[in-house]
PDB file of C-alpha atoms and ligand atoms in Angstrom:
ATOM      1  CA  MET A 329       2.079  -6.050 -26.456  1.00 78.00           C
ATOM      2  CA  LYS A 330      -0.115  -3.452 -25.085  1.00 89.00           C
ATOM      3  CA  LYS A 331       0.494  -2.295 -21.630  1.00 95.00           C
ATOM      4  CA  ILE A 332      -2.226  -2.748 -19.072  1.00 97.00           C
ATOM      5  CA  THR A 333      -2.958  -1.362 -15.597  1.00 98.00           C
ATOM      6  CA  ILE A 334      -2.798  -3.857 -12.664  1.00 98.00           C
ATOM      7  CA  ALA A 335      -4.521  -2.986  -9.372  1.00 98.00           C
ATOM      8  CA  ILE A 336      -3.655  -5.041  -6.225  1.00 98.00           C
ATOM      9  CA  ASP A 337      -5.674  -4.341  -3.139  1.00 97.00           C
ATOM     10  CA  GLY A 338      -6.219  -6.084   0.128  1.00 95.00           C
ATOM     11  CA  PHE A 339      -5.701  -6.187   3.897  1.00 92.00           C
ATOM     12  CA  SER A 340      -2.453  -4.871   5.515  1.00 85.00           C
ATOM     13  CA  SER A 341       0.507  -7.215   5.786  1.00 85.00           C
ATOM     14  CA  CYS A 342      -0.768  -9.758   3.308  1.00 90.00           C
ATOM     15  CA  GLY A 343       2.358  -9.452   1.176  1.00 89.00           C
ATOM     16  CA  LYS A 344       0.745  -7.269  -1.378  1.00 91.00           C
ATOM     17  CA  SER A 345       3.783  -4.935  -1.625  1.00 89.00           C
ATOM     18  CA  THR A 346       6.218  -7.751  -2.120  1.00 90.00           C
ATOM     19  CA  MET A 347       3.991  -9.408  -4.633  1.00 94.00           C
ATOM     20  CA  ALA A 348       3.363  -6.297  -6.617  1.00 96.00           C
ATOM     21  CA  LYS A 349       7.001  -5.188  -6.707  1.00 93.00           C
ATOM     22  CA  GLU A 350       8.187  -8.678  -7.761  1.00 94.00           C
ATOM     23  CA  LEU A 351       5.421  -8.833 -10.481  1.00 96.00           C
ATOM     24  CA  ALA A 352       6.253  -5.212 -11.741  1.00 95.00           C
ATOM     25  CA  HIS A 353      10.053  -6.274 -12.001  1.00 93.00           C
ATOM     26  CA  GLN A 354       9.300  -9.542 -13.929  1.00 95.00           C
ATOM     27  CA  ILE A 355       7.099  -7.895 -16.476  1.00 96.00           C
ATOM     28  CA  GLY A 356       9.037  -4.599 -16.677  1.00 94.00           C
ATOM     29  CA  TYR A 357       6.340  -2.408 -15.331  1.00 96.00           C
ATOM     30  CA  ILE A 358       6.570   0.645 -12.936  1.00 94.00           C
ATOM     31  CA  TYR A 359       5.657  -0.367  -9.293  1.00 95.00           C
ATOM     32  CA  ILE A 360       3.932   2.161  -7.025  1.00 96.00           C
ATOM     33  CA  ASP A 361       3.129   1.400  -3.211  1.00 96.00           C
ATOM     34  CA  SER A 362       0.247   3.678  -2.509  1.00 97.00           C
ATOM     35  CA  GLY A 363       0.342   2.743   1.176  1.00 95.00           C
ATOM     36  CA  ALA A 364       3.878   4.365   1.282  1.00 97.00           C
ATOM     37  CA  MET A 365       2.191   7.532   0.254  1.00 98.00           C
ATOM     38  CA  TYR A 366      -0.243   7.536   3.279  1.00 97.00           C
ATOM     39  CA  ARG A 367       2.626   6.524   5.506  1.00 97.00           C
ATOM     40  CA  ALA A 368       4.622   9.580   4.184  1.00 98.00           C
ATOM     41  CA  VAL A 369       1.800  11.968   4.835  1.00 98.00           C
ATOM     42  CA  THR A 370       1.552  10.539   8.486  1.00 98.00           C
ATOM     43  CA  LEU A 371       5.327  11.011   8.985  1.00 98.00           C
ATOM     44  CA  TYR A 372       4.977  14.743   7.820  1.00 98.00           C
ATOM     45  CA  CYS A 373       2.210  15.122  10.277  1.00 98.00           C
ATOM     46  CA  ILE A 374       4.471  13.831  13.087  1.00 97.00           C
ATOM     47  CA  GLU A 375       7.380  15.849  12.070  1.00 96.00           C
ATOM     48  CA  ASN A 376       5.298  18.949  11.779  1.00 97.00           C
ATOM     49  CA  ASN A 377       3.425  18.653  14.957  1.00 96.00           C
ATOM     50  CA  ILE A 378       0.069  18.185  13.037  1.00 97.00           C
ATOM     51  CA  ILE A 379      -0.241  14.978  15.195  1.00 96.00           C
ATOM     52  CA  HIS A 380       0.132  15.318  18.850  1.00 89.00           C
ATOM     53  CA  ASP A 381      -1.028  12.909  21.656  1.00 89.00           C
ATOM     54  CA  GLY A 382      -2.475  10.696  18.940  1.00 91.00           C
ATOM     55  CA  LYS A 383      -4.757  13.503  17.739  1.00 95.00           C
ATOM     56  CA  ILE A 384      -4.663  14.863  14.243  1.00 97.00           C
ATOM     57  CA  ASP A 385      -4.975  18.707  13.616  1.00 98.00           C
ATOM     58  CA  THR A 386      -7.048  18.323  10.431  1.00 98.00           C
ATOM     59  CA  ASP A 387      -7.279  22.126   9.889  1.00 98.00           C
ATOM     60  CA  LYS A 388      -3.487  22.373   9.931  1.00 98.00           C
ATOM     61  CA  LEU A 389      -3.117  19.439   7.794  1.00 98.00           C
ATOM     62  CA  LYS A 390      -5.405  20.948   5.245  1.00 98.00           C
ATOM     63  CA  GLU A 391      -3.255  24.095   5.141  1.00 98.00           C
ATOM     64  CA  HIS A 392      -0.202  21.954   4.494  1.00 97.00           C
ATOM     65  CA  ILE A 393      -1.572  19.435   2.156  1.00 97.00           C
ATOM     66  CA  ASN A 394      -0.006  20.960  -1.041  1.00 95.00           C
ATOM     67  CA  ASP A 395       3.403  21.242   0.717  1.00 96.00           C
ATOM     68  CA  ILE A 396       3.682  17.374   0.796  1.00 96.00           C
ATOM     69  CA  HIS A 397       5.416  16.023  -2.174  1.00 95.00           C
ATOM     70  CA  ILE A 398       5.940  12.354  -2.299  1.00 96.00           C
ATOM     71  CA  SER A 399       8.078  10.446  -4.979  1.00 95.00           C
ATOM     72  CA  PHE A 400       9.799   7.099  -5.464  1.00 94.00           C
ATOM     73  CA  LYS A 401      13.329   6.423  -6.668  1.00 94.00           C
ATOM     74  CA  LEU A 402      15.046   3.156  -7.423  1.00 90.00           C
ATOM     75  CA  ASN A 403      17.907   2.219  -4.967  1.00 91.00           C
ATOM     76  CA  GLU A 404      20.458   1.123  -7.511  1.00 90.00           C
ATOM     77  CA  GLN A 405      22.144  -1.196  -4.925  1.00 92.00           C
ATOM     78  CA  THR A 406      19.013  -3.045  -3.701  1.00 87.00           C
ATOM     79  CA  GLY A 407      17.131  -2.663  -6.894  1.00 83.00           C
ATOM     80  CA  LYS A 408      14.014  -1.625  -4.917  1.00 86.00           C
ATOM     81  CA  PRO A 409      12.066   1.545  -5.025  1.00 91.00           C
ATOM     82  CA  GLU A 410      12.293   3.862  -1.952  1.00 95.00           C
ATOM     83  CA  THR A 411       9.952   6.491  -0.709  1.00 97.00           C
ATOM     84  CA  TYR A 412      10.985  10.280  -0.710  1.00 97.00           C
ATOM     85  CA  LEU A 413       9.078  12.912   1.349  1.00 98.00           C
ATOM     86  CA  ASN A 414       9.840  16.473   0.070  1.00 97.00           C
ATOM     87  CA  GLY A 415      13.231  15.066  -1.516  1.00 97.00           C
ATOM     88  CA  LYS A 416      14.250  13.203   1.670  1.00 98.00           C
ATOM     89  CA  ASN A 417      14.558   9.400   1.783  1.00 98.00           C
ATOM     90  CA  VAL A 418      12.000   8.219   4.433  1.00 98.00           C
ATOM     91  CA  GLU A 419      11.738   4.588   3.351  1.00 97.00           C
ATOM     92  CA  ASP A 420      12.851   3.166   6.785  1.00 95.00           C
ATOM     93  CA  ARG A 421      11.061   5.720   8.816  1.00 97.00           C
ATOM     94  CA  ILE A 422       7.622   5.161   7.398  1.00 97.00           C
ATOM     95  CA  ARG A 423       7.752   1.374   8.171  1.00 92.00           C
ATOM     96  CA  THR A 424       7.961   1.754  12.001  1.00 91.00           C
ATOM     97  CA  MET A 425       5.101   0.812  14.344  1.00 85.00           C
ATOM     98  CA  GLU A 426       4.761   4.626  15.297  1.00 92.00           C
ATOM     99  CA  ILE A 427       3.734   5.281  11.733  1.00 95.00           C
ATOM    100  CA  SER A 428       1.587   2.011  11.581  1.00 89.00           C
ATOM    101  CA  SER A 429      -0.470   2.933  14.506  1.00 88.00           C
ATOM    102  CA  MET A 430      -1.360   6.467  13.144  1.00 94.00           C
ATOM    103  CA  VAL A 431      -1.615   5.833   9.365  1.00 93.00           C
ATOM    104  CA  SER A 432      -5.213   4.526   9.358  1.00 89.00           C
ATOM    105  CA  PRO A 433      -6.923   7.632  10.681  1.00 91.00           C
ATOM    106  CA  VAL A 434      -4.691   9.791   8.384  1.00 95.00           C
ATOM    107  CA  SER A 435      -5.791   7.794   5.407  1.00 93.00           C
ATOM    108  CA  ALA A 436      -9.401   8.124   6.329  1.00 91.00           C
ATOM    109  CA  ILE A 437      -9.337  12.039   6.022  1.00 95.00           C
ATOM    110  CA  ASP A 438     -11.138  12.781   2.730  1.00 94.00           C
ATOM    111  CA  PHE A 439      -8.936  15.620   1.479  1.00 97.00           C
ATOM    112  CA  VAL A 440      -5.831  13.458   2.135  1.00 97.00           C
ATOM    113  CA  ARG A 441      -7.392  10.760  -0.270  1.00 96.00           C
ATOM    114  CA  THR A 442      -8.376  13.302  -2.782  1.00 96.00           C
ATOM    115  CA  ALA A 443      -4.896  14.681  -2.974  1.00 97.00           C
ATOM    116  CA  LEU A 444      -3.105  11.248  -3.154  1.00 97.00           C
ATOM    117  CA  VAL A 445      -5.675   9.623  -5.557  1.00 97.00           C
ATOM    118  CA  ALA A 446      -5.024  12.516  -8.056  1.00 96.00           C
ATOM    119  CA  GLN A 447      -1.386  11.965  -7.777  1.00 95.00           C
ATOM    120  CA  GLN A 448      -1.678   8.141  -8.265  1.00 97.00           C
ATOM    121  CA  GLN A 449      -3.873   8.569 -11.261  1.00 97.00           C
ATOM    122  CA  GLU A 450      -1.321  10.958 -12.779  1.00 96.00           C
ATOM    123  CA  MET A 451       1.422   8.282 -12.219  1.00 94.00           C
ATOM    124  CA  GLY A 452      -0.741   5.562 -13.895  1.00 95.00           C
ATOM    125  CA  LYS A 453      -1.638   7.688 -16.970  1.00 95.00           C
ATOM    126  CA  ALA A 454       0.591   5.836 -19.304  1.00 93.00           C
ATOM    127  CA  LYS A 455      -0.349   2.417 -18.079  1.00 96.00           C
ATOM    128  CA  GLY A 456       2.374  -0.376 -17.608  1.00 96.00           C
ATOM    129  CA  ILE A 457       1.907   0.145 -13.810  1.00 97.00           C
ATOM    130  CA  VAL A 458       1.296  -2.213 -10.876  1.00 98.00           C
ATOM    131  CA  MET A 459      -0.177  -0.131  -7.923  1.00 98.00           C
ATOM    132  CA  ASP A 460      -1.023  -1.734  -4.717  1.00 97.00           C
ATOM    133  CA  GLY A 461      -3.135  -0.407  -1.895  1.00 95.00           C
ATOM    134  CA  ARG A 462      -6.772  -0.606  -0.685  1.00 93.00           C
ATOM    135  CA  ASP A 463      -8.925   1.414  -3.290  1.00 95.00           C
ATOM    136  CA  ILE A 464      -6.801   0.944  -6.403  1.00 97.00           C
ATOM    137  CA  GLY A 465      -9.308  -1.299  -8.265  1.00 97.00           C
ATOM    138  CA  THR A 466     -12.319   0.632  -6.868  1.00 95.00           C
ATOM    139  CA  THR A 467     -11.476   4.234  -6.952  1.00 95.00           C
ATOM    140  CA  VAL A 468      -7.959   4.921  -8.418  1.00 97.00           C
ATOM    141  CA  PHE A 469      -8.101   2.741 -11.414  1.00 98.00           C
ATOM    142  CA  PRO A 470     -11.753   1.485 -11.836  1.00 97.00           C
ATOM    143  CA  ASP A 471     -10.934   0.534 -15.446  1.00 97.00           C
ATOM    144  CA  ALA A 472      -7.783  -1.369 -14.651  1.00 98.00           C
ATOM    145  CA  GLU A 473      -7.426  -4.551 -16.856  1.00 97.00           C
ATOM    146  CA  LEU A 474      -6.362  -6.750 -13.941  1.00 98.00           C
ATOM    147  CA  LYS A 475      -7.635  -6.429 -10.419  1.00 98.00           C
ATOM    148  CA  ILE A 476      -6.546  -8.617  -7.574  1.00 98.00           C
ATOM    149  CA  PHE A 477      -7.882  -8.573  -3.978  1.00 97.00           C
ATOM    150  CA  VAL A 478      -5.512 -10.289  -1.570  1.00 96.00           C
ATOM    151  CA  THR A 479      -6.276 -11.604   1.865  1.00 93.00           C
ATOM    152  CA  ALA A 480      -4.907 -13.845   4.538  1.00 95.00           C
ATOM    153  CA  THR A 481      -5.758 -14.707   8.178  1.00 95.00           C
ATOM    154  CA  PRO A 482      -5.046 -11.874  10.679  1.00 95.00           C
ATOM    155  CA  GLU A 483      -2.745 -14.180  12.545  1.00 95.00           C
ATOM    156  CA  ILE A 484      -0.629 -15.113   9.581  1.00 94.00           C
ATOM    157  CA  ARG A 485      -0.425 -11.346   8.531  1.00 94.00           C
ATOM    158  CA  ALA A 486       0.715 -10.399  12.042  1.00 94.00           C
ATOM    159  CA  GLN A 487       3.331 -13.075  12.068  1.00 94.00           C
ATOM    160  CA  ARG A 488       4.721 -11.961   8.648  1.00 90.00           C
ATOM    161  CA  ARG A 489       4.925  -8.257  10.041  1.00 89.00           C
ATOM    162  CA  TYR A 490       6.573  -9.419  13.162  1.00 92.00           C
ATOM    163  CA  ASN A 491       9.299 -11.379  11.228  1.00 92.00           C
ATOM    164  CA  GLU A 492       9.838  -8.348   8.914  1.00 86.00           C
ATOM    165  CA  LEU A 493      10.317  -6.051  11.916  1.00 87.00           C
ATOM    166  CA  HIS A 494      12.555  -8.471  13.639  1.00 90.00           C
ATOM    167  CA  GLU A 495      14.806  -8.889  10.588  1.00 90.00           C
ATOM    168  CA  LYS A 496      15.292  -5.074  10.751  1.00 85.00           C
ATOM    169  CA  GLY A 497      16.214  -5.414  14.301  1.00 89.00           C
ATOM    170  CA  GLU A 498      13.150  -3.522  15.579  1.00 83.00           C
ATOM    171  CA  ASN A 499      11.573  -4.476  18.805  1.00 84.00           C
ATOM    172  CA  ALA A 500       8.200  -5.849  18.288  1.00 87.00           C
ATOM    173  CA  ASP A 501       5.475  -7.805  20.209  1.00 93.00           C
ATOM    174  CA  TYR A 502       3.386 -10.286  18.446  1.00 95.00           C
ATOM    175  CA  GLU A 503       0.319  -9.494  20.339  1.00 96.00           C
ATOM    176  CA  ASP A 504       0.689  -5.718  19.759  1.00 94.00           C
ATOM    177  CA  ILE A 505       1.091  -6.334  16.049  1.00 93.00           C
ATOM    178  CA  LEU A 506      -1.907  -8.409  15.835  1.00 95.00           C
ATOM    179  CA  SER A 507      -4.065  -5.964  17.634  1.00 95.00           C
ATOM    180  CA  ASN A 508      -2.783  -3.332  15.323  1.00 90.00           C
ATOM    181  CA  VAL A 509      -3.630  -5.498  12.174  1.00 91.00           C
ATOM    182  CA  ILE A 510      -7.218  -6.132  13.477  1.00 94.00           C
ATOM    183  CA  GLU A 511      -7.612  -2.558  14.330  1.00 91.00           C
ATOM    184  CA  ARG A 512      -6.389  -1.388  10.940  1.00 86.00           C
ATOM    185  CA  ASP A 513      -8.627  -3.914   9.140  1.00 91.00           C
ATOM    186  CA  TYR A 514     -11.557  -2.444  10.972  1.00 92.00           C
ATOM    187  CA  ILE A 515     -10.796   1.203  10.283  1.00 86.00           C
ATOM    188  CA  ASP A 516      -9.820   0.459   6.561  1.00 85.00           C
ATOM    189  CA  GLN A 517     -13.186  -1.444   5.951  1.00 91.00           C
ATOM    190  CA  ASN A 518     -15.301   0.947   7.810  1.00 92.00           C
ATOM    191  CA  ARG A 519     -14.183   4.402   6.952  1.00 85.00           C
ATOM    192  CA  LYS A 520     -16.422   6.759   4.885  1.00 87.00           C
ATOM    193  CA  VAL A 521     -14.189   7.517   1.959  1.00 85.00           C
ATOM    194  CA  SER A 522     -13.048   4.615  -0.274  1.00 84.00           C
ATOM    195  CA  PRO A 523     -13.394   1.889   2.281  1.00 88.00           C
ATOM    196  CA  LEU A 524     -11.445  -1.302   1.636  1.00 92.00           C
ATOM    197  CA  LYS A 525     -13.653  -3.468  -0.479  1.00 93.00           C
ATOM    198  CA  LYS A 526     -13.070  -6.026  -3.170  1.00 96.00           C
ATOM    199  CA  ALA A 527     -14.118  -4.591  -6.646  1.00 96.00           C
ATOM    200  CA  ASP A 528     -16.883  -6.713  -8.105  1.00 96.00           C
ATOM    201  CA  ASP A 529     -14.413  -7.738 -11.012  1.00 97.00           C
ATOM    202  CA  ALA A 530     -11.476  -8.350  -8.813  1.00 98.00           C
ATOM    203  CA  LEU A 531      -9.933 -11.745  -8.586  1.00 98.00           C
ATOM    204  CA  LEU A 532      -9.633 -13.023  -5.038  1.00 96.00           C
ATOM    205  CA  LEU A 533      -6.332 -14.394  -3.841  1.00 96.00           C
ATOM    206  CA  ASP A 534      -6.227 -15.923  -0.282  1.00 94.00           C
ATOM    207  CA  ASN A 535      -2.419 -16.522   0.171  1.00 93.00           C
ATOM    208  CA  SER A 536      -2.558 -17.943   3.660  1.00 90.00           C
ATOM    209  CA  ASN A 537      -1.285 -21.284   2.575  1.00 90.00           C
ATOM    210  CA  LEU A 538       0.300 -20.452  -0.806  1.00 92.00           C
ATOM    211  CA  THR A 539       4.166 -20.666  -1.272  1.00 92.00           C
ATOM    212  CA  HIS A 540       5.891 -17.770  -2.788  1.00 90.00           C
ATOM    213  CA  GLU A 541       6.303 -19.790  -6.007  1.00 94.00           C
ATOM    214  CA  GLN A 542       2.620 -21.007  -6.258  1.00 95.00           C
ATOM    215  CA  GLN A 543       1.495 -17.378  -5.919  1.00 95.00           C
ATOM    216  CA  ASN A 544       4.107 -15.942  -8.437  1.00 95.00           C
ATOM    217  CA  LYS A 545       3.029 -18.633 -11.031  1.00 96.00           C
ATOM    218  CA  TRP A 546      -0.668 -17.654 -10.477  1.00 97.00           C
ATOM    219  CA  LEU A 547       0.015 -13.971 -10.754  1.00 97.00           C
ATOM    220  CA  LEU A 548       2.003 -14.420 -14.036  1.00 97.00           C
ATOM    221  CA  GLU A 549      -0.820 -16.406 -15.539  1.00 97.00           C
ATOM    222  CA  GLN A 550      -3.481 -13.829 -14.585  1.00 97.00           C
ATOM    223  CA  PHE A 551      -1.235 -11.201 -16.170  1.00 97.00           C
ATOM    224  CA  HIS A 552      -0.877 -13.055 -19.484  1.00 97.00           C
ATOM    225  CA  ARG A 553      -4.587 -13.941 -19.463  1.00 96.00           C
ATOM    226  CA  ALA A 554      -5.419 -10.165 -18.954  1.00 96.00           C
ATOM    227  CA  CYS A 555      -3.067  -9.142 -21.704  1.00 95.00           C
ATOM    228  CA  GLU A 556      -4.653 -11.648 -24.180  1.00 90.00           C
ATOM    229  CA  THR A 557      -8.256 -10.394 -23.402  1.00 85.00           C
ATOM    230  CA  LYS A 558      -6.892  -6.783 -23.923  1.00 70.00           C
ATOM    231  CA  GLU A 559      -5.288  -7.603 -27.475  1.00 66.00           C
TER     232      GLU A 559
HETATM  233  O1   DC B2005      -0.192  -1.101   2.780  1.00 71.21           O
HETATM  234  P1   DC B2005       0.173  -0.295   4.021  1.00 71.21           P
HETATM  235  O2   DC B2005       0.073  -1.097   5.215  1.00 71.21           O
HETATM  236  O3   DC B2005       1.518   0.262   3.931  1.00 71.21           O
HETATM  237  O4   DC B2005      -0.906   0.966   4.084  1.00 71.21           O
HETATM  238  C1   DC B2005      -0.826   1.865   5.061  1.00 71.21           C
HETATM  239  C2   DC B2005      -2.208   2.382   5.500  1.00 71.21           C
HETATM  240  O5   DC B2005      -2.563   3.284   4.379  1.00 71.21           O
HETATM  241  C3   DC B2005      -3.184   1.449   5.774  1.00 71.21           C
HETATM  242  O6   DC B2005      -3.774   1.576   7.020  1.00 71.21           O
HETATM  243  C4   DC B2005      -4.387   1.827   4.867  1.00 71.21           C
HETATM  244  C5   DC B2005      -3.961   2.951   4.102  1.00 71.21           C
HETATM  245  N1   DC B2005      -4.175   2.916   2.678  1.00 71.21           N
HETATM  246  C6   DC B2005      -5.153   3.451   2.083  1.00 71.21           C
HETATM  247  O7   DC B2005      -6.147   3.831   2.780  1.00 71.21           O
HETATM  248  N2   DC B2005      -5.339   3.331   0.718  1.00 71.21           N
HETATM  249  C7   DC B2005      -4.384   2.972  -0.009  1.00 71.21           C
HETATM  250  N3   DC B2005      -4.647   2.944  -1.428  1.00 71.21           N
HETATM  251  C8   DC B2005      -3.180   2.433   0.534  1.00 71.21           C
HETATM  252  C9   DC B2005      -3.172   2.403   1.862  1.00 71.21           C
END
């Protein structure tokens, strides 16, 4: 069977990454979390004093952009891919609220997007990839054979992120998370470069009231349909 490209876009915290990861695992495709790449750039900025007092020194970031190398490696124990920044495992550090609160402005910078989109396109050259993000179906892989745009209500998404952080033992306040979700939705949809937008040919998936099993079944059906169309 010919391999296809699968683009999964949508709002933050609507389970895109989990769904994309599981789908990739089930069909034997590579999974790339493009949001993790923007998060890793944000962590680099914090560690290198490019962000201070919530302000981004864009000139300094531009000077350093080619020093930021992001890769993914499978954790053999958990079976899950983890994010590496310049050879260091940063998977846990990029998921904190500190990073979540700074990542949207970093991802709105044009030269950051240009650099990461080029890396993402390179990763997807051989197809057989599931990539999730905000602009995968519109900018990174406009010719993807299967495009899905995922959404759920802000309250449901905030609750999911709250549960996730709590499970990891991180202190989190639901109201703070909800305002972070709403603020990120706004920045993601209104930035000048590659705003979050459903591609015209993307399938809409509102998973507010779907069980994990229902969603999984739907995704596999769409995958098989897209493969048949491609044959
Ligand atoms: O999916 P996430 O919450 O880990 O993404 C983190 C941030 O990165 C989010 O605020 C939007 C941004 N992002 C983006 O602009 N383009 C992508 N392809 C992926 C993420």
